Coordinates of C-alpha atoms and ligand atoms in Angstrom, one line a residue:
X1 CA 0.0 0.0 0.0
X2 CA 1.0 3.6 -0.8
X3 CA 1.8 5.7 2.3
X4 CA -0.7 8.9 2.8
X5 CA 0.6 12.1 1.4
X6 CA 1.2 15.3 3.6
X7 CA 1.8 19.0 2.7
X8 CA 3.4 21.3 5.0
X9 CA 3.8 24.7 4.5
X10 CA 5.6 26.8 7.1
X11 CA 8.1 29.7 5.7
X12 CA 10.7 29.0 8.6
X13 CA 12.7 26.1 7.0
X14 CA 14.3 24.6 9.7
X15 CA 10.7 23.7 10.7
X16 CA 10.2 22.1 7.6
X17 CA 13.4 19.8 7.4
X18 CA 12.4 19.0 11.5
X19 CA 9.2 17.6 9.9
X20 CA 10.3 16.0 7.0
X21 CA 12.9 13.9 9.1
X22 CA 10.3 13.0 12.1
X23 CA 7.7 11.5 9.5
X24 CA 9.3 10.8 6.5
X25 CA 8.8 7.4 7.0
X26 CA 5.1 6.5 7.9
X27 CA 4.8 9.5 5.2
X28 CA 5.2 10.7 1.8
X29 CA 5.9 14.6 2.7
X30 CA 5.6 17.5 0.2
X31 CA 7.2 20.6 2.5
X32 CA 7.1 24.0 1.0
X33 CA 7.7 27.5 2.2
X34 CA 5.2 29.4 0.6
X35 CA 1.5 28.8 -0.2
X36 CA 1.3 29.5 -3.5
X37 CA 3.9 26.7 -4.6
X38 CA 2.0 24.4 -2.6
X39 CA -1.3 25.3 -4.7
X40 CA 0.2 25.0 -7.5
X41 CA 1.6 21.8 -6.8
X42 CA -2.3 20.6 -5.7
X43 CA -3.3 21.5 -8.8
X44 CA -1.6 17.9 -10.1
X45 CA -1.4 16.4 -6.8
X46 CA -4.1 14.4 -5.0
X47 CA -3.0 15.1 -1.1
X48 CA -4.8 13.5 1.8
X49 CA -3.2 15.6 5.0
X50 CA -2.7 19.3 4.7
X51 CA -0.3 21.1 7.3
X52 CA -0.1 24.7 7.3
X53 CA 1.6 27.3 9.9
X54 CA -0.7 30.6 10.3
X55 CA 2.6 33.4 10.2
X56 CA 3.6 33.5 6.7
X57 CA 5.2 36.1 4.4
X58 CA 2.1 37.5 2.0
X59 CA -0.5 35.2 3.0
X60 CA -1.8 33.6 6.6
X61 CA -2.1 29.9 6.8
X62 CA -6.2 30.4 6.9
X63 CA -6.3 32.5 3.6
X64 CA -4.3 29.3 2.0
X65 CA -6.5 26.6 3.6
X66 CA -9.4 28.6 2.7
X67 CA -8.3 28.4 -1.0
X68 CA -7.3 24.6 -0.3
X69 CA -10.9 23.6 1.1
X70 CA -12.7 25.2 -2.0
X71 CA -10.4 23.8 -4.2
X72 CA -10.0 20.4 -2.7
X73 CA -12.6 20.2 0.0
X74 CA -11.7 16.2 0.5
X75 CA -8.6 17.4 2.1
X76 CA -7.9 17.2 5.7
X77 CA -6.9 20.5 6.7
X78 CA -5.0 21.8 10.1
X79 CA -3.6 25.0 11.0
X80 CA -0.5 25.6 13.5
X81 CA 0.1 28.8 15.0
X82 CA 2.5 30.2 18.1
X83 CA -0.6 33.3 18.5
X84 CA -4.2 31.3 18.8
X85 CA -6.9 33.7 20.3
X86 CA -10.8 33.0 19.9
X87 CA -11.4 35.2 16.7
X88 CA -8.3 33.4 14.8
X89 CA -9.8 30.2 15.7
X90 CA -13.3 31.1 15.0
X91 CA -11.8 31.9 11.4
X92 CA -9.6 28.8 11.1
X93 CA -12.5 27.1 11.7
X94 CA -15.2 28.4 9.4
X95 CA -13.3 29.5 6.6
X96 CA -10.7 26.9 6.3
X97 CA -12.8 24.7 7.5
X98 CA -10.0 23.2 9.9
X99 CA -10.4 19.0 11.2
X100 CA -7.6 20.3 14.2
X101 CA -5.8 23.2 15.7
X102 CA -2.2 23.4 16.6
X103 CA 0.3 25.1 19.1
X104 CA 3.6 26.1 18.5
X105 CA 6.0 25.2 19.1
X106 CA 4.3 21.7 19.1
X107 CA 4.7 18.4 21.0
X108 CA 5.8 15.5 18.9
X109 CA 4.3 12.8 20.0
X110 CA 1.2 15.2 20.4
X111 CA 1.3 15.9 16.3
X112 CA 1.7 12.2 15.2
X113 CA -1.4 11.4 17.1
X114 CA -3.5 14.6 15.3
X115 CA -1.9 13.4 11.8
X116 CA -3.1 9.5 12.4
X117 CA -6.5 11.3 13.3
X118 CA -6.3 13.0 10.2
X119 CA -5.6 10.1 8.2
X120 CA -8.3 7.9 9.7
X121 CA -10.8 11.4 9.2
X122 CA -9.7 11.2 5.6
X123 CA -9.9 7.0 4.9
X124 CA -13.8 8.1 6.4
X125 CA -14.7 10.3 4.3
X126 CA -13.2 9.0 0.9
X127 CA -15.0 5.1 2.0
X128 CA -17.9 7.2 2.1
X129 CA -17.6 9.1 -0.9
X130 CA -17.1 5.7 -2.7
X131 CA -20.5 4.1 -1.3
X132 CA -22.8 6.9 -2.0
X133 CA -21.2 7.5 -6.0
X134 CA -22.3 3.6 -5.4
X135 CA -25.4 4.0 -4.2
X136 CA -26.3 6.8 -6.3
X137 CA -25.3 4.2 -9.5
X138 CA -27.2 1.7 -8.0
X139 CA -30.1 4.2 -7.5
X140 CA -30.1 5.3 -11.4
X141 CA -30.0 1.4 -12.5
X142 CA -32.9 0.9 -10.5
X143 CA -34.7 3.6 -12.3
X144 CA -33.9 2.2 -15.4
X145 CA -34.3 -1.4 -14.5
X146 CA -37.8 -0.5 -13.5
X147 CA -38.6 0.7 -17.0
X148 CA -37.0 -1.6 -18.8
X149 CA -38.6 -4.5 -17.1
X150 CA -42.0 -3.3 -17.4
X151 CA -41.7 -2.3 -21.4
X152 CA -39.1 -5.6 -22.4
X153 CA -40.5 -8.2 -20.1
X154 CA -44.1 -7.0 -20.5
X155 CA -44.4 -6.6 -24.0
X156 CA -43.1 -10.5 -25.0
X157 CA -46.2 -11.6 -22.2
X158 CA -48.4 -9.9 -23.8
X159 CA -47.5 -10.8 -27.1
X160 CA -47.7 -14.6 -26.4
X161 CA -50.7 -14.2 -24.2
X162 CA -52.5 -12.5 -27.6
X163 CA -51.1 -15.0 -30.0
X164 CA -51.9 -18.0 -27.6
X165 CA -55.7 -16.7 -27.5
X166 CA -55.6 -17.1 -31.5
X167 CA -54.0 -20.5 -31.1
X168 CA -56.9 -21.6 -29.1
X169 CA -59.5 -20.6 -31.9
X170 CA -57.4 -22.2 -35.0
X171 CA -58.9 -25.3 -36.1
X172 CA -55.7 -25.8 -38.7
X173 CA -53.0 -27.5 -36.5
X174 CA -50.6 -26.2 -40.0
X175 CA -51.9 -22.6 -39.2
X176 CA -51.5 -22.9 -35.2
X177 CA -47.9 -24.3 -35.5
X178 CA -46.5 -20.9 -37.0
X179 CA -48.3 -19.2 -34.2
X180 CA -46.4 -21.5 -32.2
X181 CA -43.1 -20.9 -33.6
X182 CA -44.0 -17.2 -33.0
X183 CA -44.6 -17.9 -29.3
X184 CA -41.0 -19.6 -29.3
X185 CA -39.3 -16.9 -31.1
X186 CA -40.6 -14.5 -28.2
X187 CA -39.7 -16.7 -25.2
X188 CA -35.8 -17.3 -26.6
X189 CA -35.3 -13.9 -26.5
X190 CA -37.3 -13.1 -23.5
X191 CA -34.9 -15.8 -21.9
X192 CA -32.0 -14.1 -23.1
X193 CA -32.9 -11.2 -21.7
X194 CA -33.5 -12.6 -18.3
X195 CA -30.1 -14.3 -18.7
X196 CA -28.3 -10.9 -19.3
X197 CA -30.1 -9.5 -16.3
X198 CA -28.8 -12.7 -14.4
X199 CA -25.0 -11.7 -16.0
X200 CA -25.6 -8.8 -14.4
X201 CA -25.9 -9.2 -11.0
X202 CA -23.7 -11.7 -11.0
X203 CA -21.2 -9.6 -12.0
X204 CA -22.2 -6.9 -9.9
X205 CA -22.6 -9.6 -6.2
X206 CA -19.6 -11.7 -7.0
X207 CA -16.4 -11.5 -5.8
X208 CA -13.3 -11.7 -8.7
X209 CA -12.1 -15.5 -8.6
X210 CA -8.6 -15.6 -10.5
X211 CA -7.4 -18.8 -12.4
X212 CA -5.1 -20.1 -15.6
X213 CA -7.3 -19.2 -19.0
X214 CA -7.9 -21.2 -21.8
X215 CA -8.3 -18.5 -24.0
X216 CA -8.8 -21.1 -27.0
X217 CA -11.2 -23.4 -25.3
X218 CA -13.7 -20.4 -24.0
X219 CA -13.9 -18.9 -27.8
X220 CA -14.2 -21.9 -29.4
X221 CA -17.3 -23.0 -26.6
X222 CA -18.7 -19.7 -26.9
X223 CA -18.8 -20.0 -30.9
X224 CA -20.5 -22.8 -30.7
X225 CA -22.9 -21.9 -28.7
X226 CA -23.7 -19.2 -30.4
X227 CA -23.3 -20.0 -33.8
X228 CA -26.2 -22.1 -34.5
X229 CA -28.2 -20.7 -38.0
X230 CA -24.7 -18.4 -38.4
X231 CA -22.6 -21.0 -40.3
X232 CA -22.0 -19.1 -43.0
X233 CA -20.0 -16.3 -41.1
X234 CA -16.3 -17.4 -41.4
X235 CA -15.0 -17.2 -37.8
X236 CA -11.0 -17.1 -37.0
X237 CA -9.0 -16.7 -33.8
X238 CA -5.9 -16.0 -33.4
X239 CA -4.4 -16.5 -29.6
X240 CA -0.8 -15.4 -29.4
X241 CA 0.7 -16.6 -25.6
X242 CA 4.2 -14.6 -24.9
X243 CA 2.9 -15.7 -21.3
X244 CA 0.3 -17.7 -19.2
X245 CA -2.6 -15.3 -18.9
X246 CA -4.8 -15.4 -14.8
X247 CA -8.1 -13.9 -14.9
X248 CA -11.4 -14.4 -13.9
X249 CA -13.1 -16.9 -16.4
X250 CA -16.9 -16.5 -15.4
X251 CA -16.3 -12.7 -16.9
X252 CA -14.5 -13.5 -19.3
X253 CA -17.3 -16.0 -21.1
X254 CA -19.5 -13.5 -20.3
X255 CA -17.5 -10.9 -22.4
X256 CA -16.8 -12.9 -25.1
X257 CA -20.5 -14.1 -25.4
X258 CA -22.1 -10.5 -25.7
X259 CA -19.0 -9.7 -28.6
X260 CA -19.8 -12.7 -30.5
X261 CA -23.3 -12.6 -29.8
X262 CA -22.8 -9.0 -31.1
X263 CA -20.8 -9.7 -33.9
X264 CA -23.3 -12.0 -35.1
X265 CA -26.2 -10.8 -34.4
X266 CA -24.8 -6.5 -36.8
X267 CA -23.7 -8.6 -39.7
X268 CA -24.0 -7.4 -42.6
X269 CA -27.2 -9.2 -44.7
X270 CA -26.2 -8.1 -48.2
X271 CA -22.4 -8.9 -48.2
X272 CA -21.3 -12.5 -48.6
X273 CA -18.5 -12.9 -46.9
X274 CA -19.1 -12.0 -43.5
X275 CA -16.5 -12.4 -40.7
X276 CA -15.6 -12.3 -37.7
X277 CA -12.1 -12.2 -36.3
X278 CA -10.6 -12.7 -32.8
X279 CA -7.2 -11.8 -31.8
X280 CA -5.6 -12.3 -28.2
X281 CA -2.2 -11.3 -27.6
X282 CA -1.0 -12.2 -23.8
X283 CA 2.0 -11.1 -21.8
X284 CA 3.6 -11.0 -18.7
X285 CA 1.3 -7.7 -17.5
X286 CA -1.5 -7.8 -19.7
X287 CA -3.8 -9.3 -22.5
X288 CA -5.5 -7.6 -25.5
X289 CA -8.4 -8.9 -26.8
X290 CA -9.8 -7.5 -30.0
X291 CA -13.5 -8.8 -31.9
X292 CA -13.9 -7.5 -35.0
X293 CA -16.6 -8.0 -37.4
X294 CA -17.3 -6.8 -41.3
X295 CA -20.9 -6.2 -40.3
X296 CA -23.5 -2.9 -40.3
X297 CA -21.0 -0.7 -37.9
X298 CA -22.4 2.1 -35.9
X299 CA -21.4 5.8 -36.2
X300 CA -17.9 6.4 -34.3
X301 CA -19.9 9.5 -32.4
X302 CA -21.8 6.2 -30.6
X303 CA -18.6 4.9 -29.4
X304 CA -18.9 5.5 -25.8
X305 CA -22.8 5.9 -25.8
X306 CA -22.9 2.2 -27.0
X307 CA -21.9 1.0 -23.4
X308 CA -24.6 3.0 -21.4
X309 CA -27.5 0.9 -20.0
X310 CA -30.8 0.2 -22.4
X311 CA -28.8 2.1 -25.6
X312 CA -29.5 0.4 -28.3
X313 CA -29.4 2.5 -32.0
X314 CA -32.3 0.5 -33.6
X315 CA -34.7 0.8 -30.6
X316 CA -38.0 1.6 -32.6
X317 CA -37.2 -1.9 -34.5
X318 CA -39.5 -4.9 -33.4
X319 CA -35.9 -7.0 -33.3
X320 CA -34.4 -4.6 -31.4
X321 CA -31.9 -6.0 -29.0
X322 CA -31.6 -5.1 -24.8
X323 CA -29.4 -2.6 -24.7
X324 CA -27.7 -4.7 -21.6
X325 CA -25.0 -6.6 -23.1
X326 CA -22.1 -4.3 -23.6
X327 CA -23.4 -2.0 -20.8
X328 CA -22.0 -5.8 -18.6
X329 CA -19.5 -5.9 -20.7
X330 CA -17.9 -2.7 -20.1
X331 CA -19.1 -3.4 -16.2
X332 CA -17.1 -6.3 -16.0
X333 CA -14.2 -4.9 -18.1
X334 CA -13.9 -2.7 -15.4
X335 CA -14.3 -4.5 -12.5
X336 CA -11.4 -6.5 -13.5
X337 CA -9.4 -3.4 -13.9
X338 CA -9.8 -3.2 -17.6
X339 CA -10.5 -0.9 -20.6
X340 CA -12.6 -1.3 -23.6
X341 CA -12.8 0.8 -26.7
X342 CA -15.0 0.7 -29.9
X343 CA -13.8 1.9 -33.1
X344 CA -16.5 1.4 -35.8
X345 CA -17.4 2.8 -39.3
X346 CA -20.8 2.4 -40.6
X347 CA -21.1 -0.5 -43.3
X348 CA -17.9 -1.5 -42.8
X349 CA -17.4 -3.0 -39.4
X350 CA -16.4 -3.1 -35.5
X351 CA -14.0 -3.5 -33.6
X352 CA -14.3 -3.9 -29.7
X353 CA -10.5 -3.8 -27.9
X354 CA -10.3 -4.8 -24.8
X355 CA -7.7 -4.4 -22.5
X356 CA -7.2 -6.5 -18.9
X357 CA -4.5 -6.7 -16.8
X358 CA -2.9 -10.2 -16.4
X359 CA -3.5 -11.3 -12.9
X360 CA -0.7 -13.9 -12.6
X361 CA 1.0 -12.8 -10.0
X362 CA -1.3 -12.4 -7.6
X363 CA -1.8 -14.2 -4.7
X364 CA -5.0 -13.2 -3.3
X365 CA -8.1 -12.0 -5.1
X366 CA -8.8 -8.9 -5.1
Ligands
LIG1 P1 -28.3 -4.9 -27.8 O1 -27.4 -5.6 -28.8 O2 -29.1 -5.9 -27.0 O3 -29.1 -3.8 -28.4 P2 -25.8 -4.0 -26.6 O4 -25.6 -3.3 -25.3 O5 -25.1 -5.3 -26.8 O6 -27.4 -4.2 -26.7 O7 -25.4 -3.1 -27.8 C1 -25.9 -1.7 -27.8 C2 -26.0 -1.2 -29.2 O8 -24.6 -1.1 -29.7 C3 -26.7 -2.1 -30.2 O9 -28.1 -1.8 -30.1 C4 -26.1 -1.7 -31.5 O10 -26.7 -0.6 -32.0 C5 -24.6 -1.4 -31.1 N1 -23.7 -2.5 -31.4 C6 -23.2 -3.4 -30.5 N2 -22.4 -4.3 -31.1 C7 -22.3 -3.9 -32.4 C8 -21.6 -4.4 -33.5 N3 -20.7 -5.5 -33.4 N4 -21.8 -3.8 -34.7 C9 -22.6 -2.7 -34.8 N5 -23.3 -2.2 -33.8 C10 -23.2 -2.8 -32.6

């Protein structure tokens, strides 16, 4: 783990050096003798702990945490002064918005003890931050998820419920039979969508679980369980191993099954030869997986909107899709510390890159 970063700003620089020597270890210390350097240097700096003395040369220490606390109000501020009276700490407190208040000269031991306070005051708040921008994800799924049940889970029901009624009144078992085939049609893809909701969660609940992959074996199972009706798409692989590649393989099938699925489902109708490459390159860090397909494409301006949750370009179409799968796949791309990308050109194809780090040598999961 990364040792918590501190500024301290005090224009006597003995009092800096002292500092710097009694914490460098537990600490990574920034020390600087005047507050603008040390706001220029937050400008490209994320810093937990900010230190800063009241007396300095053009400024006082509450003017620069002031700045500091509008600027970077995550930061754990404290002010150290050798003159504290009420009205100076009345200000430290409401316009730098100080966590603790300092005498000078101070007490060592005294000091470590507020900085470990401030540390623990910072771990607090960020844990927090990180379950409400959670919670407020979750919250915004929910919303959707609500809609999207009711409109793609509804309107299948109600179209078998209509075409069963008909069934019951056709004489001609020829004539009921394609009502029947119509009923199937609807529940194989109101099935797939329930399975996609299922990829979801479990992507979402479960915890990453890291073993070798097969990158050949899980492409070549996915293909054919996709591929049924698609024979005449010409599908290739190519899996280049520079090094054994640890991952989680429940994500990963579930990644390549929405690609391929994809890649599939946007070919091209009027060209013949339709395609659909995979490439995997593996080394000692990373792999790279790229699915490419000659099919209809999608504007590049979609690139990013492609993975948001319920997009889908064609949605007026009666064959539209979800709008789920690459909104999981992106989820679970990241979850595993990855990055996708799309680069696409109408009529011409996609290309999906992925990019996932390789998690061989790890011990634990994480
Ligand atoms: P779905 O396919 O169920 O609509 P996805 O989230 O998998 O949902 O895809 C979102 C949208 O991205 C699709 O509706 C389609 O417009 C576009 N898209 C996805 N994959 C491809 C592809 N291989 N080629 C062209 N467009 C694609």
């Amino acid at each position: 783990m990364s040792k918590p970063k501190i500024i301290f700003v005090d224009d006597e620089e003995y009092n800096l050096e002292a500092f710097q020597a009694y914490f460098r270890r537990e600490y990574e210390i920034y020390t600087f003798t005047s507050a603008d350097e040390a706001l220029l240097f937050l400008n490209f700096n994320k810093i937990e702990i900010i230190i800063s003395d009241e007396k300095m040369a053009g400024t006082t220490g509450i003017e620069f945490l002031e700045r500091v606390s509008k600027i970077f109000p995550d930061s754990i501020r404290v002010l150290i002064t050798a003159y504290a009276d009420l009205q100076l700490l009345e200000s430290a407190i409401n316009r730098g918005q100080i966590y603790k208040f300092l005498h000078k000269p101070w007490d060592w031991e005294k000091l470590k003890l507020v900085i470990e306070n401030c540390e623990a005051a910072f771990n607090y708040k960020n844990e927090l931050k990180i379950q409400n921008e959670a919670l407020t994800k979750a919250n915004f799924e929910l919303n959707k998820f609500v809609y999207s049940v009711s409109h793609d889970l509804r309107s299948p029901l109600t179209s078998i419920l209509g075409l069963i009624e008909i069934t019951k009144s056709t004489p001609d078992l020829k004539v009921a039979s394609n009502y029947f085939e119509l009923i199937e049609e609807k529940v194989i893809k109101l099935d797939g969508y329930i399975k996609r909701l299922l990829d979801y969660f479990r992507n979402d609940r479960s915890e990453l679980k890291h073993s070798k992959i097969n990158f050949t074996s899980i492409i070549e199972e996915t293909w054919l369980l996709l591929s049924e009706g698609s024979k005449k798409i010409n599908f290739n692989t190519e899996v280049i191993e520079d090094d054994q590649f640890f991952g989680d393989p429940v994500r990963l099938e579930i990644i390549f099954e929405n690609l391929i699925s994809n890649a599939i489902k946007y070919q091209n109708p009027s060209i013949k030869n339709q395609e659909i490459f995979v490439k995997i390159r593996v080394d000692h860090n990373k792999c790279t997986i790229a699915v490419t397909d000659n099919g209809i494409g999608i504007d590049q301006s979609y690139a990013d909107k492609v993975f948001e949750l319920f997009f889908r370009a064609n949605a007026n179409k009666n064959d539209a899709g979800s709008g789920l799968g690459l909104y999981i796949v992106k989820d679970t791309v990241e979850r595993m510390n990855g990055e996708i990308k799309l680069f696409s050109e109408p009529m011409k194809g996609s290309t999906f890159y992925i990019e996932l780090p390789n998690r061989k040598l790890m011990k634990i999961t994480a």
